[in-house]
Amino acid sequence: MDPYKYRPSSAFDSPFWTTNSGAPVWNNNSSLTVGSRGPILLEDYHLVEKIANFDRERIPERVVHARGASAKGFFEVTHDISQLTCADFLRAPGVQTPVIVRFSTVIHERGSPETLRDPRGFAVKFYTREGNFDLVGNNFPVFFVRDGMKFPDMVHALKPNPKSHIQEPWRILDFFSHHPESLHMFTFLFDDLGVPQDYRHMEGSGVNTYTLINKAGKAQYVKFHWKPTCGVKCLLEDEAIKVGGANHSHATKDLYDSIAAGNYPEWKLYIQTIDPDHEDRFDFDPLDVTKTWPEDILPLQPVGRLVLNKNIDNFFAENEQLAFCPAIVVPGVYYSDDKLLQTRIFSYSDTQRHRLGPNYLQLPVNAPKCSHHNNHHEGFMNFMHRDEEVNYFPSRYDPVRNAERFPIPPNILSGKREKCIIEKENNFKQPGERYRSWAPDRQERFICRWVDALSDPRVTHEIRSIWISYWSQADKSLGQKLASRLNVRPSI
């Protein structure tokens, strides 16, 4: 018998029930008892193992993005951008890379309805020949805050009240009243886009600014954008209530059923790039995640297409255990000094080590599909087969060496240690421009949602006035309409 042939897989199922160690179970229906009535004997190892495994079936759910659905497929390069990056998976048109994608809501728990007003996660894991690349983003191109220091407080404010376990507008409006940088994100969240029709009909964005590096070592800032070929569709309030009332998993079902029927969802990937030497030419900081890059100045460049053509085989293994981290990049793609990205580099992997264990990247769905080599040893749930004698570096007994042809950008850094905000805040210009770009009926729906939120009885006059002041600075007529309907005088 080949001891390595029958690795844990349903492809090698026994025709008989067995214990986890492979021993046949002669009775999987009844507990071992003293006589026909009992009591039950502790020596019934199969019973104890079965119950103990069941007791541990639920791992901690994600703090954010707990509710999600996944699918598999491929990414194909359609346009040559080799002048911008030496990334192997982007080396030439026609190159295909297997992927797995996870869509999710952000704030609400694992069993929550998929029709709630909430950002949606859009995370793509590329299984490239040079390791995995995780492009972790949302369906909106901006974010609430620009510094990860605020992230835990932000999530606490968006989550249910710790006393009542009810999500309450006054807590959200109180927290963000201290952060006018959030206005741009709210023009997306309180817009019609706040409730996508399903996962197939929504855009995706990398949100953060990354760096592309070409073979010559030249770096370009980059933002990634996914555009669905079937268009963007959303649910208005009445529609969301109807759809959610009929099926609280409607988006998961739509994704699964569409792929099963051969109606494969597809997105086009576009990028925007900025020469780092030109980042001071704008009236905002390009590394500020509360800002979009104007497409009339920095046009979208087509790169490739994403096709999801295979449903996952097991929800737990390929959705709950599927783990992403913005720190997981490949040669040719690197980070920027984006302050939110810098904290996400640590936070995501740290979260998964807590949820899934220190060796979560050995799980099949997270493991690279290329050869790899390191000396990370042992720890909980380490199932890597190893037979080498040298587990240190360097060694004259092991020829492994540094990959010196893959350097990181050699930026020259200088400055004093300090905690400071991004200088070019410019919090109101882009939210105002976005509001003014809408048709009147869309503006009206946005206003109604804000009137409803600001009418919460626990929202104080001070907080209500602050928000009206913020929206007045974004667009004077918007502030006036809110003030009129709420009977509050705008004060700027």
Short mmCIF file of C-alpha atoms in Angstrom, two decimals:
data_model
loop_
_atom_site.label_atom_id
_atom_site.label_comp_id
_atom_site.label_asym_id
_atom_site.label_seq_id
_atom_site.Cartn_x
_atom_site.Cartn_y
_atom_site.Cartn_z
CA MET A 1 0.00 0.00 0.00
CA ASP A 2 1.26 3.44 -0.92
CA PRO A 3 1.06 5.37 2.38
CA TYR A 4 0.79 8.72 0.58
CA LYS A 5 -1.80 7.78 -2.03
CA TYR A 6 -4.89 8.07 0.13
CA ARG A 7 -4.47 11.61 1.38
CA PRO A 8 -7.64 13.05 2.99
CA SER A 9 -10.06 13.43 0.10
CA SER A 10 -13.61 12.36 -0.67
CA ALA A 11 -12.13 10.79 -3.82
CA PHE A 12 -10.86 7.97 -1.58
CA ASP A 13 -14.05 7.34 0.41
CA SER A 14 -14.34 3.90 2.02
CA PRO A 15 -17.57 1.95 1.45
CA PHE A 16 -17.77 1.60 5.26
CA TRP A 17 -17.98 4.12 8.07
CA THR A 18 -14.60 4.58 9.73
CA THR A 19 -13.09 6.53 12.60
CA ASN A 20 -10.87 9.50 11.79
CA SER A 21 -7.93 7.13 12.01
CA GLY A 22 -9.46 4.84 9.37
CA ALA A 23 -10.73 1.96 11.51
CA PRO A 24 -14.07 0.45 10.36
CA VAL A 25 -17.07 1.31 12.54
CA TRP A 26 -19.35 -1.69 13.01
CA ASN A 27 -22.33 0.33 14.26
CA ASN A 28 -22.87 4.03 13.50
CA ASN A 29 -26.44 4.08 14.86
CA SER A 30 -26.28 3.16 18.53
CA SER A 31 -24.12 4.14 21.49
CA LEU A 32 -22.27 1.50 23.50
CA THR A 33 -24.22 0.98 26.72
CA VAL A 34 -24.34 -1.23 29.77
CA GLY A 35 -27.26 -3.43 28.82
CA SER A 36 -30.02 -2.23 26.51
CA ARG A 37 -30.83 0.87 28.59
CA GLY A 38 -27.43 2.23 29.62
CA PRO A 39 -25.64 4.15 30.96
CA ILE A 40 -23.31 4.87 28.03
CA LEU A 41 -19.71 3.74 28.31
CA LEU A 42 -16.87 6.24 27.96
CA GLU A 43 -14.95 3.57 26.06
CA ASP A 44 -17.23 4.09 23.04
CA TYR A 45 -14.41 5.88 21.25
CA HIS A 46 -16.36 6.31 18.00
CA LEU A 47 -19.22 8.03 19.84
CA VAL A 48 -16.85 10.39 21.68
CA GLU A 49 -14.92 11.19 18.49
CA LYS A 50 -18.13 11.77 16.52
CA ILE A 51 -19.65 14.10 19.12
CA ALA A 52 -16.36 15.91 19.77
CA ASN A 53 -15.94 16.59 16.06
CA PHE A 54 -19.52 17.83 15.82
CA ASP A 55 -18.98 20.12 18.80
CA ARG A 56 -16.11 21.73 16.94
CA GLU A 57 -17.71 22.08 13.50
CA ARG A 58 -18.13 25.84 13.87
CA ILE A 59 -15.01 27.93 13.68
CA PRO A 60 -15.11 31.60 14.74
CA GLU A 61 -16.89 33.58 12.06
CA ARG A 62 -15.12 36.50 10.46
CA VAL A 63 -15.49 39.76 12.38
CA VAL A 64 -16.25 41.41 9.04
CA HIS A 65 -17.23 39.75 5.75
CA ALA A 66 -18.79 36.83 7.66
CA ARG A 67 -21.59 36.31 5.12
CA GLY A 68 -20.18 35.23 1.79
CA ALA A 69 -20.30 33.02 -1.28
CA SER A 70 -17.49 31.70 -3.46
CA ALA A 71 -16.94 30.40 -6.97
CA LYS A 72 -13.99 29.27 -9.10
CA GLY A 73 -12.85 30.11 -12.58
CA PHE A 74 -10.01 31.74 -14.48
CA PHE A 75 -8.47 35.10 -15.29
CA GLU A 76 -7.29 35.71 -18.84
CA VAL A 77 -5.03 38.52 -19.97
CA THR A 78 -6.50 40.36 -22.95
CA HIS A 79 -4.17 43.38 -23.20
CA ASP A 80 -0.41 43.64 -22.95
CA ILE A 81 0.75 45.59 -19.88
CA SER A 82 4.20 43.98 -19.65
CA GLN A 83 5.68 47.48 -19.92
CA LEU A 84 4.14 48.19 -16.49
CA THR A 85 4.80 44.97 -14.58
CA CYS A 86 6.98 41.88 -14.64
CA ALA A 87 4.23 39.83 -12.94
CA ASP A 88 4.28 36.42 -14.60
CA PHE A 89 0.50 35.99 -14.70
CA LEU A 90 0.24 39.28 -16.67
CA ARG A 91 3.10 38.46 -19.04
CA ALA A 92 1.12 38.35 -22.32
CA PRO A 93 -2.39 38.30 -23.80
CA GLY A 94 -3.95 34.84 -23.74
CA VAL A 95 -2.32 33.77 -20.47
CA GLN A 96 -4.87 32.16 -18.13
CA THR A 97 -4.61 31.80 -14.36
CA PRO A 98 -6.96 29.77 -12.15
CA VAL A 99 -8.79 31.83 -9.51
CA ILE A 100 -11.26 31.54 -6.68
CA VAL A 101 -13.46 34.53 -5.80
CA ARG A 102 -15.37 35.29 -2.60
CA PHE A 103 -18.19 37.83 -2.49
CA SER A 104 -19.55 38.95 0.86
CA THR A 105 -21.44 41.47 2.89
CA VAL A 106 -19.24 43.35 5.35
CA ILE A 107 -20.84 44.13 8.67
CA HIS A 108 -23.56 41.56 9.24
CA GLU A 109 -23.22 38.07 10.68
CA ARG A 110 -22.92 34.80 8.81
CA GLY A 111 -26.66 34.04 8.59
CA SER A 112 -27.84 37.57 7.81
CA PRO A 113 -29.95 38.47 4.73
CA GLU A 114 -28.03 39.37 1.59
CA THR A 115 -30.38 42.28 0.91
CA LEU A 116 -29.12 44.56 3.70
CA ARG A 117 -27.62 47.96 2.88
CA ASP A 118 -23.94 47.26 3.29
CA PRO A 119 -20.73 47.33 1.25
CA ARG A 120 -19.91 44.07 -0.52
CA GLY A 121 -16.56 42.35 -0.48
CA PHE A 122 -15.00 41.32 -3.80
CA ALA A 123 -11.87 39.22 -3.17
CA VAL A 124 -9.94 37.33 -5.85
CA LYS A 125 -7.21 34.75 -5.25
CA PHE A 126 -5.01 34.19 -8.31
CA TYR A 127 -3.12 30.86 -8.24
CA THR A 128 -0.11 32.03 -10.30
CA ARG A 129 3.09 30.20 -11.26
CA GLU A 130 5.00 32.50 -8.90
CA GLY A 131 2.73 32.09 -5.89
CA ASN A 132 -0.70 33.37 -4.97
CA PHE A 133 -1.88 36.94 -5.43
CA ASP A 134 -4.82 38.11 -3.31
CA LEU A 135 -6.65 41.14 -4.70
CA VAL A 136 -8.89 41.98 -1.74
CA GLY A 137 -11.45 44.71 -2.32
CA ASN A 138 -15.06 45.90 -2.20
CA ASN A 139 -17.78 46.87 -4.65
CA PHE A 140 -17.13 50.56 -3.89
CA PRO A 141 -13.88 52.25 -4.98
CA VAL A 142 -13.44 54.23 -1.73
CA PHE A 143 -13.57 53.57 2.01
CA PHE A 144 -14.91 55.19 5.18
CA VAL A 145 -11.57 56.06 6.83
CA ARG A 146 -8.07 56.64 5.54
CA ASP A 147 -6.05 55.30 8.49
CA GLY A 148 -6.26 51.75 9.84
CA MET A 149 -5.93 53.08 13.39
CA LYS A 150 -9.64 53.95 13.13
CA PHE A 151 -10.74 50.60 11.76
CA PRO A 152 -11.65 48.78 15.01
CA ASP A 153 -13.69 51.77 16.21
CA MET A 154 -15.37 52.09 12.84
CA VAL A 155 -16.43 48.43 12.86
CA HIS A 156 -17.64 48.69 16.45
CA ALA A 157 -19.82 51.66 15.47
CA LEU A 158 -21.25 49.83 12.45
CA LYS A 159 -21.84 46.60 14.38
CA PRO A 160 -24.86 46.10 16.67
CA ASN A 161 -25.08 47.92 19.99
CA PRO A 162 -23.17 45.72 22.50
CA LYS A 163 -26.01 46.17 25.00
CA SER A 164 -29.04 45.48 22.79
CA HIS A 165 -27.34 43.71 19.85
CA ILE A 166 -29.26 45.97 17.47
CA GLN A 167 -27.59 47.96 14.70
CA GLU A 168 -28.56 51.56 15.43
CA PRO A 169 -28.11 54.64 13.20
CA TRP A 170 -27.27 56.99 16.07
CA ARG A 171 -24.06 55.07 16.82
CA ILE A 172 -22.98 55.16 13.16
CA LEU A 173 -23.79 58.86 12.75
CA ASP A 174 -22.09 59.73 16.02
CA PHE A 175 -18.81 58.04 15.08
CA PHE A 176 -18.63 59.31 11.51
CA SER A 177 -19.60 62.83 12.55
CA HIS A 178 -15.98 62.99 13.74
CA HIS A 179 -14.72 61.87 10.32
CA PRO A 180 -15.87 64.01 7.37
CA GLU A 181 -13.56 61.92 5.18
CA SER A 182 -16.39 59.33 5.25
CA LEU A 183 -18.73 61.47 3.11
CA HIS A 184 -17.49 60.05 -0.16
CA MET A 185 -18.12 56.46 0.99
CA PHE A 186 -21.62 57.44 2.12
CA THR A 187 -22.40 58.72 -1.39
CA PHE A 188 -22.00 55.08 -2.43
CA LEU A 189 -23.55 53.35 0.58
CA PHE A 190 -26.67 55.56 0.72
CA ASP A 191 -26.94 55.59 -3.07
CA ASP A 192 -28.95 52.98 -4.98
CA LEU A 193 -25.68 50.99 -5.18
CA GLY A 194 -25.98 50.27 -1.44
CA VAL A 195 -28.03 47.11 -2.14
CA PRO A 196 -26.74 45.19 -5.19
CA GLN A 197 -29.27 43.00 -6.98
CA ASP A 198 -26.84 40.08 -6.58
CA TYR A 199 -23.12 39.40 -6.77
CA ARG A 200 -23.06 39.05 -10.58
CA HIS A 201 -24.36 42.58 -11.17
CA MET A 202 -21.91 44.62 -9.14
CA GLU A 203 -18.55 46.21 -9.74
CA GLY A 204 -15.41 45.47 -7.77
CA SER A 205 -12.47 47.59 -6.74
CA GLY A 206 -9.11 46.92 -5.14
CA VAL A 207 -9.76 50.16 -3.15
CA ASN A 208 -6.14 50.43 -2.02
CA THR A 209 -3.26 51.73 -4.11
CA TYR A 210 -0.66 49.12 -5.03
CA THR A 211 2.58 49.42 -7.01
CA LEU A 212 3.38 47.74 -10.31
CA ILE A 213 7.07 47.13 -11.07
CA ASN A 214 8.40 46.34 -14.54
CA LYS A 215 11.53 44.41 -15.54
CA ALA A 216 13.61 47.59 -15.47
CA GLY A 217 12.54 48.27 -11.87
CA LYS A 218 10.31 51.25 -12.75
CA ALA A 219 7.36 51.59 -10.37
CA GLN A 220 3.84 52.87 -11.06
CA TYR A 221 1.03 53.36 -8.57
CA VAL A 222 -2.01 51.31 -9.60
CA LYS A 223 -5.68 50.89 -8.75
CA PHE A 224 -7.66 47.82 -9.87
CA HIS A 225 -11.28 47.88 -11.09
CA TRP A 226 -13.67 45.04 -11.98
CA LYS A 227 -16.57 45.84 -14.35
CA PRO A 228 -19.34 43.21 -14.82
CA THR A 229 -20.14 42.42 -18.45
CA CYS A 230 -23.82 41.97 -17.56
CA GLY A 231 -24.04 45.49 -16.11
CA VAL A 232 -24.70 46.92 -12.65
CA LYS A 233 -28.13 46.32 -11.11
CA CYS A 234 -29.42 47.24 -7.67
CA LEU A 235 -32.45 46.72 -5.46
CA LEU A 236 -34.48 49.68 -4.20
CA GLU A 237 -35.99 49.47 -0.72
CA ASP A 238 -39.31 47.82 -1.66
CA GLU A 239 -37.57 45.35 -3.94
CA ALA A 240 -35.01 44.44 -1.28
CA ILE A 241 -37.77 43.73 1.25
CA LYS A 242 -39.58 41.50 -1.23
CA VAL A 243 -36.47 39.61 -2.36
CA GLY A 244 -35.06 39.23 1.15
CA GLY A 245 -38.40 38.11 2.52
CA ALA A 246 -38.57 35.32 -0.04
CA ASN A 247 -34.97 34.14 0.32
CA HIS A 248 -32.35 35.57 2.66
CA SER A 249 -29.63 33.78 0.60
CA HIS A 250 -30.78 35.09 -2.77
CA ALA A 251 -27.34 36.29 -3.95
CA THR A 252 -25.62 33.04 -3.02
CA LYS A 253 -28.35 31.07 -4.82
CA ASP A 254 -28.17 33.33 -7.88
CA LEU A 255 -24.41 32.85 -8.16
CA TYR A 256 -24.63 29.07 -7.74
CA ASP A 257 -27.59 28.60 -10.07
CA SER A 258 -26.13 30.84 -12.79
CA ILE A 259 -22.89 28.88 -12.91
CA ALA A 260 -24.72 25.52 -12.77
CA ALA A 261 -26.82 26.63 -15.76
CA GLY A 262 -23.74 27.62 -17.77
CA ASN A 263 -24.48 31.33 -17.49
CA TYR A 264 -20.97 32.17 -16.31
CA PRO A 265 -20.49 35.56 -14.62
CA GLU A 266 -17.74 37.64 -16.19
CA TRP A 267 -15.93 40.84 -15.29
CA LYS A 268 -13.40 42.96 -17.18
CA LEU A 269 -10.33 44.07 -15.25
CA TYR A 270 -9.13 47.65 -15.70
CA ILE A 271 -6.33 49.57 -14.05
CA GLN A 272 -5.45 53.21 -13.48
CA THR A 273 -1.82 54.18 -13.02
CA ILE A 274 0.09 57.17 -11.69
CA ASP A 275 3.80 57.80 -11.89
CA PRO A 276 4.90 58.22 -8.24
CA ASP A 277 6.89 61.27 -9.34
CA HIS A 278 3.57 62.95 -10.25
CA GLU A 279 1.59 62.26 -7.07
CA ASP A 280 1.81 65.90 -5.91
CA ARG A 281 0.04 67.19 -9.04
CA PHE A 282 -3.45 66.56 -7.64
CA ASP A 283 -5.60 68.45 -5.14
CA PHE A 284 -5.88 65.22 -3.12
CA ASP A 285 -3.46 62.53 -1.97
CA PRO A 286 -3.59 59.62 -4.48
CA LEU A 287 -2.85 57.20 -1.63
CA ASP A 288 -5.93 58.37 0.31
CA VAL A 289 -8.55 55.57 0.11
CA THR A 290 -11.41 58.06 0.57
CA LYS A 291 -10.65 59.43 -2.92
CA THR A 292 -11.17 58.15 -6.46
CA TRP A 293 -8.74 58.89 -9.27
CA PRO A 294 -10.53 61.00 -11.93
CA GLU A 295 -10.98 58.88 -15.05
CA ASP A 296 -10.83 61.89 -17.39
CA ILE A 297 -7.25 62.49 -16.24
CA LEU A 298 -6.26 58.88 -15.44
CA PRO A 299 -8.24 56.71 -17.87
CA LEU A 300 -9.14 53.08 -17.28
CA GLN A 301 -6.75 50.73 -19.08
CA PRO A 302 -8.11 47.27 -19.99
CA VAL A 303 -6.10 44.29 -18.73
CA GLY A 304 -8.12 41.08 -18.84
CA ARG A 305 -11.27 39.20 -18.03
CA LEU A 306 -12.44 37.14 -15.06
CA VAL A 307 -14.79 34.22 -15.72
CA LEU A 308 -16.41 32.13 -12.96
CA ASN A 309 -17.30 28.78 -14.52
CA LYS A 310 -17.21 26.31 -11.62
CA ASN A 311 -19.09 26.16 -8.36
CA ILE A 312 -17.21 25.28 -5.21
CA ASP A 313 -17.25 21.64 -4.12
CA ASN A 314 -17.74 22.28 -0.42
CA PHE A 315 -18.95 25.46 1.28
CA PHE A 316 -16.87 25.05 4.44
CA ALA A 317 -13.62 24.09 2.73
CA GLU A 318 -13.81 26.67 -0.06
CA ASN A 319 -15.73 29.54 1.51
CA GLU A 320 -15.39 29.46 5.29
CA GLN A 321 -11.77 28.31 5.19
CA LEU A 322 -10.96 30.49 2.18
CA ALA A 323 -8.72 33.24 3.52
CA PHE A 324 -7.41 36.39 1.86
CA CYS A 325 -4.74 38.90 2.77
CA PRO A 326 -3.67 42.07 0.89
CA ALA A 327 -0.08 41.27 1.87
CA ILE A 328 -0.05 38.24 -0.45
CA VAL A 329 1.46 39.60 -3.65
CA VAL A 330 3.70 38.28 -6.42
CA PRO A 331 6.85 39.66 -8.08
CA GLY A 332 5.83 42.66 -10.16
CA VAL A 333 3.16 43.77 -7.67
CA TYR A 334 3.99 45.50 -4.41
CA TYR A 335 2.47 47.74 -1.75
CA SER A 336 2.33 51.50 -1.57
CA ASP A 337 2.40 53.82 1.44
CA ASP A 338 -1.41 53.82 1.46
CA LYS A 339 -2.01 54.06 5.23
CA LEU A 340 -5.02 51.75 5.22
CA LEU A 341 -3.21 49.15 3.11
CA GLN A 342 -0.25 49.22 5.47
CA THR A 343 -2.45 48.13 8.40
CA ARG A 344 -4.40 45.59 6.32
CA ILE A 345 -1.09 43.89 5.48
CA PHE A 346 -0.90 42.79 9.12
CA SER A 347 -4.56 42.62 10.11
CA TYR A 348 -5.87 40.13 7.56
CA SER A 349 -3.27 37.43 8.09
CA ASP A 350 -3.43 37.90 11.86
CA THR A 351 -7.21 37.40 11.73
CA GLN A 352 -6.86 34.14 9.82
CA ARG A 353 -4.21 32.81 12.19
CA HIS A 354 -6.77 33.34 14.93
CA ARG A 355 -9.71 31.83 13.00
CA LEU A 356 -8.01 28.96 11.20
CA GLY A 357 -4.65 28.48 12.92
CA PRO A 358 -1.03 29.42 12.18
CA ASN A 359 -0.86 27.03 9.23
CA TYR A 360 -4.00 28.24 7.45
CA LEU A 361 -2.03 28.73 4.22
CA GLN A 362 -1.54 24.95 4.06
CA LEU A 363 -5.28 24.41 3.65
CA PRO A 364 -5.88 23.32 0.02
CA VAL A 365 -8.00 26.35 -0.90
CA ASN A 366 -5.32 28.75 0.38
CA ALA A 367 -2.17 26.84 -0.58
CA PRO A 368 -0.15 27.91 -3.64
CA LYS A 369 -0.36 25.64 -6.67
CA CYS A 370 3.32 26.13 -7.53
CA SER A 371 6.43 24.71 -5.88
CA HIS A 372 7.40 26.49 -2.67
CA HIS A 373 10.01 26.14 0.05
CA ASN A 374 10.51 27.60 3.50
CA ASN A 375 11.41 26.54 7.03
CA HIS A 376 8.07 27.26 8.69
CA HIS A 377 7.72 24.21 10.91
CA GLU A 378 5.22 22.52 13.13
CA GLY A 379 2.47 24.38 15.01
CA PHE A 380 -1.25 23.57 15.20
CA MET A 381 -2.69 21.66 12.23
CA ASN A 382 0.55 21.44 10.28
CA PHE A 383 -0.01 18.66 7.75
CA MET A 384 2.88 19.39 5.37
CA HIS A 385 4.81 16.18 4.62
CA ARG A 386 8.49 16.90 5.21
CA ASP A 387 11.49 14.58 5.17
CA GLU A 388 14.44 16.98 4.89
CA GLU A 389 17.20 17.10 7.53
CA VAL A 390 18.12 20.75 7.05
CA ASN A 391 15.50 23.19 8.33
CA TYR A 392 17.64 26.30 8.62
CA PHE A 393 19.08 28.83 6.20
CA PRO A 394 21.68 29.17 4.82
CA SER A 395 23.20 25.71 4.58
CA ARG A 396 25.86 24.09 2.44
CA TYR A 397 23.75 20.92 2.49
CA ASP A 398 20.72 22.61 0.92
CA PRO A 399 21.08 24.51 -2.39
CA VAL A 400 18.03 26.76 -1.79
CA ARG A 401 18.96 30.41 -2.30
CA ASN A 402 17.54 33.93 -2.26
CA ALA A 403 15.42 34.95 -5.24
CA GLU A 404 17.55 37.99 -5.95
CA ARG A 405 15.92 38.73 -9.30
CA PHE A 406 12.74 39.77 -7.45
CA PRO A 407 13.72 42.86 -5.42
CA ILE A 408 11.25 45.23 -3.80
CA PRO A 409 11.20 48.88 -4.92
CA PRO A 410 14.24 50.67 -3.43
CA ASN A 411 12.46 53.77 -2.15
CA ILE A 412 14.54 56.35 -0.31
CA LEU A 413 12.80 57.26 2.96
CA SER A 414 13.39 60.17 5.27
CA GLY A 415 11.39 61.91 7.97
CA LYS A 416 10.76 62.06 11.67
CA ARG A 417 8.65 59.63 13.64
CA GLU A 418 5.21 61.14 14.13
CA LYS A 419 1.50 60.46 14.03
CA CYS A 420 -0.21 62.76 11.56
CA ILE A 421 -3.11 62.97 9.14
CA ILE A 422 -2.92 63.14 5.36
CA GLU A 423 -2.41 66.83 4.54
CA LYS A 424 -4.63 67.12 1.44
CA GLU A 425 -7.87 66.07 3.11
CA ASN A 426 -10.22 67.74 0.58
CA ASN A 427 -13.16 65.84 2.10
CA PHE A 428 -16.05 67.54 0.32
CA LYS A 429 -15.18 68.01 -3.37
CA GLN A 430 -15.60 64.47 -4.68
CA PRO A 431 -18.79 63.68 -2.67
CA GLY A 432 -20.37 66.87 -4.06
CA GLU A 433 -19.36 66.05 -7.64
CA ARG A 434 -20.76 62.55 -7.32
CA TYR A 435 -24.11 63.82 -5.95
CA ARG A 436 -24.44 66.38 -8.73
CA SER A 437 -23.78 63.72 -11.38
CA TRP A 438 -27.02 61.90 -10.51
CA ALA A 439 -30.44 62.30 -12.04
CA PRO A 440 -33.00 64.14 -9.83
CA ASP A 441 -34.86 60.96 -8.82
CA ARG A 442 -31.61 59.35 -7.67
CA GLN A 443 -30.73 62.48 -5.68
CA GLU A 444 -34.18 62.35 -4.08
CA ARG A 445 -33.72 58.75 -2.94
CA PHE A 446 -30.34 59.64 -1.46
CA ILE A 447 -31.87 62.58 0.43
CA CYS A 448 -34.71 60.41 1.77
CA ARG A 449 -32.27 57.83 3.11
CA TRP A 450 -30.33 60.54 4.94
CA VAL A 451 -33.47 62.16 6.31
CA ASP A 452 -34.53 58.76 7.62
CA ALA A 453 -31.13 58.11 9.24
CA LEU A 454 -30.86 61.58 10.78
CA SER A 455 -34.44 61.30 12.12
CA ASP A 456 -33.39 58.56 14.53
CA PRO A 457 -34.65 59.82 17.93
CA ARG A 458 -31.26 59.25 19.56
CA VAL A 459 -29.43 61.43 17.02
CA THR A 460 -28.80 64.67 18.88
CA HIS A 461 -29.35 68.14 17.47
CA GLU A 462 -25.57 68.64 17.51
CA ILE A 463 -24.88 65.52 15.42
CA ARG A 464 -27.71 66.33 13.03
CA SER A 465 -26.33 69.85 12.55
CA ILE A 466 -22.82 68.53 11.93
CA TRP A 467 -24.04 66.22 9.16
CA ILE A 468 -26.06 68.97 7.51
CA SER A 469 -22.96 71.16 7.67
CA TYR A 470 -20.87 68.43 6.03
CA TRP A 471 -23.36 67.86 3.21
CA SER A 472 -23.73 71.62 2.72
CA GLN A 473 -19.99 71.85 2.13
CA ALA A 474 -20.25 69.01 -0.40
CA ASP A 475 -23.25 70.58 -2.16
CA LYS A 476 -25.09 73.66 -0.92
CA SER A 477 -28.49 72.62 -2.30
CA LEU A 478 -28.16 69.16 -0.74
CA GLY A 479 -27.49 70.70 2.67
CA GLN A 480 -30.43 73.07 2.29
CA LYS A 481 -32.83 70.25 1.37
CA LEU A 482 -31.73 68.15 4.34
CA ALA A 483 -32.00 71.13 6.69
CA SER A 484 -35.46 72.01 5.42
CA ARG A 485 -36.85 68.50 5.83
CA LEU A 486 -35.27 68.07 9.25
CA ASN A 487 -36.14 71.58 10.37
CA VAL A 488 -32.50 72.36 11.19
CA ARG A 489 -30.53 75.44 10.19
CA PRO A 490 -27.34 74.59 8.30
CA SER A 491 -24.22 76.06 9.89
CA ILE A 492 -20.95 75.98 7.97
#
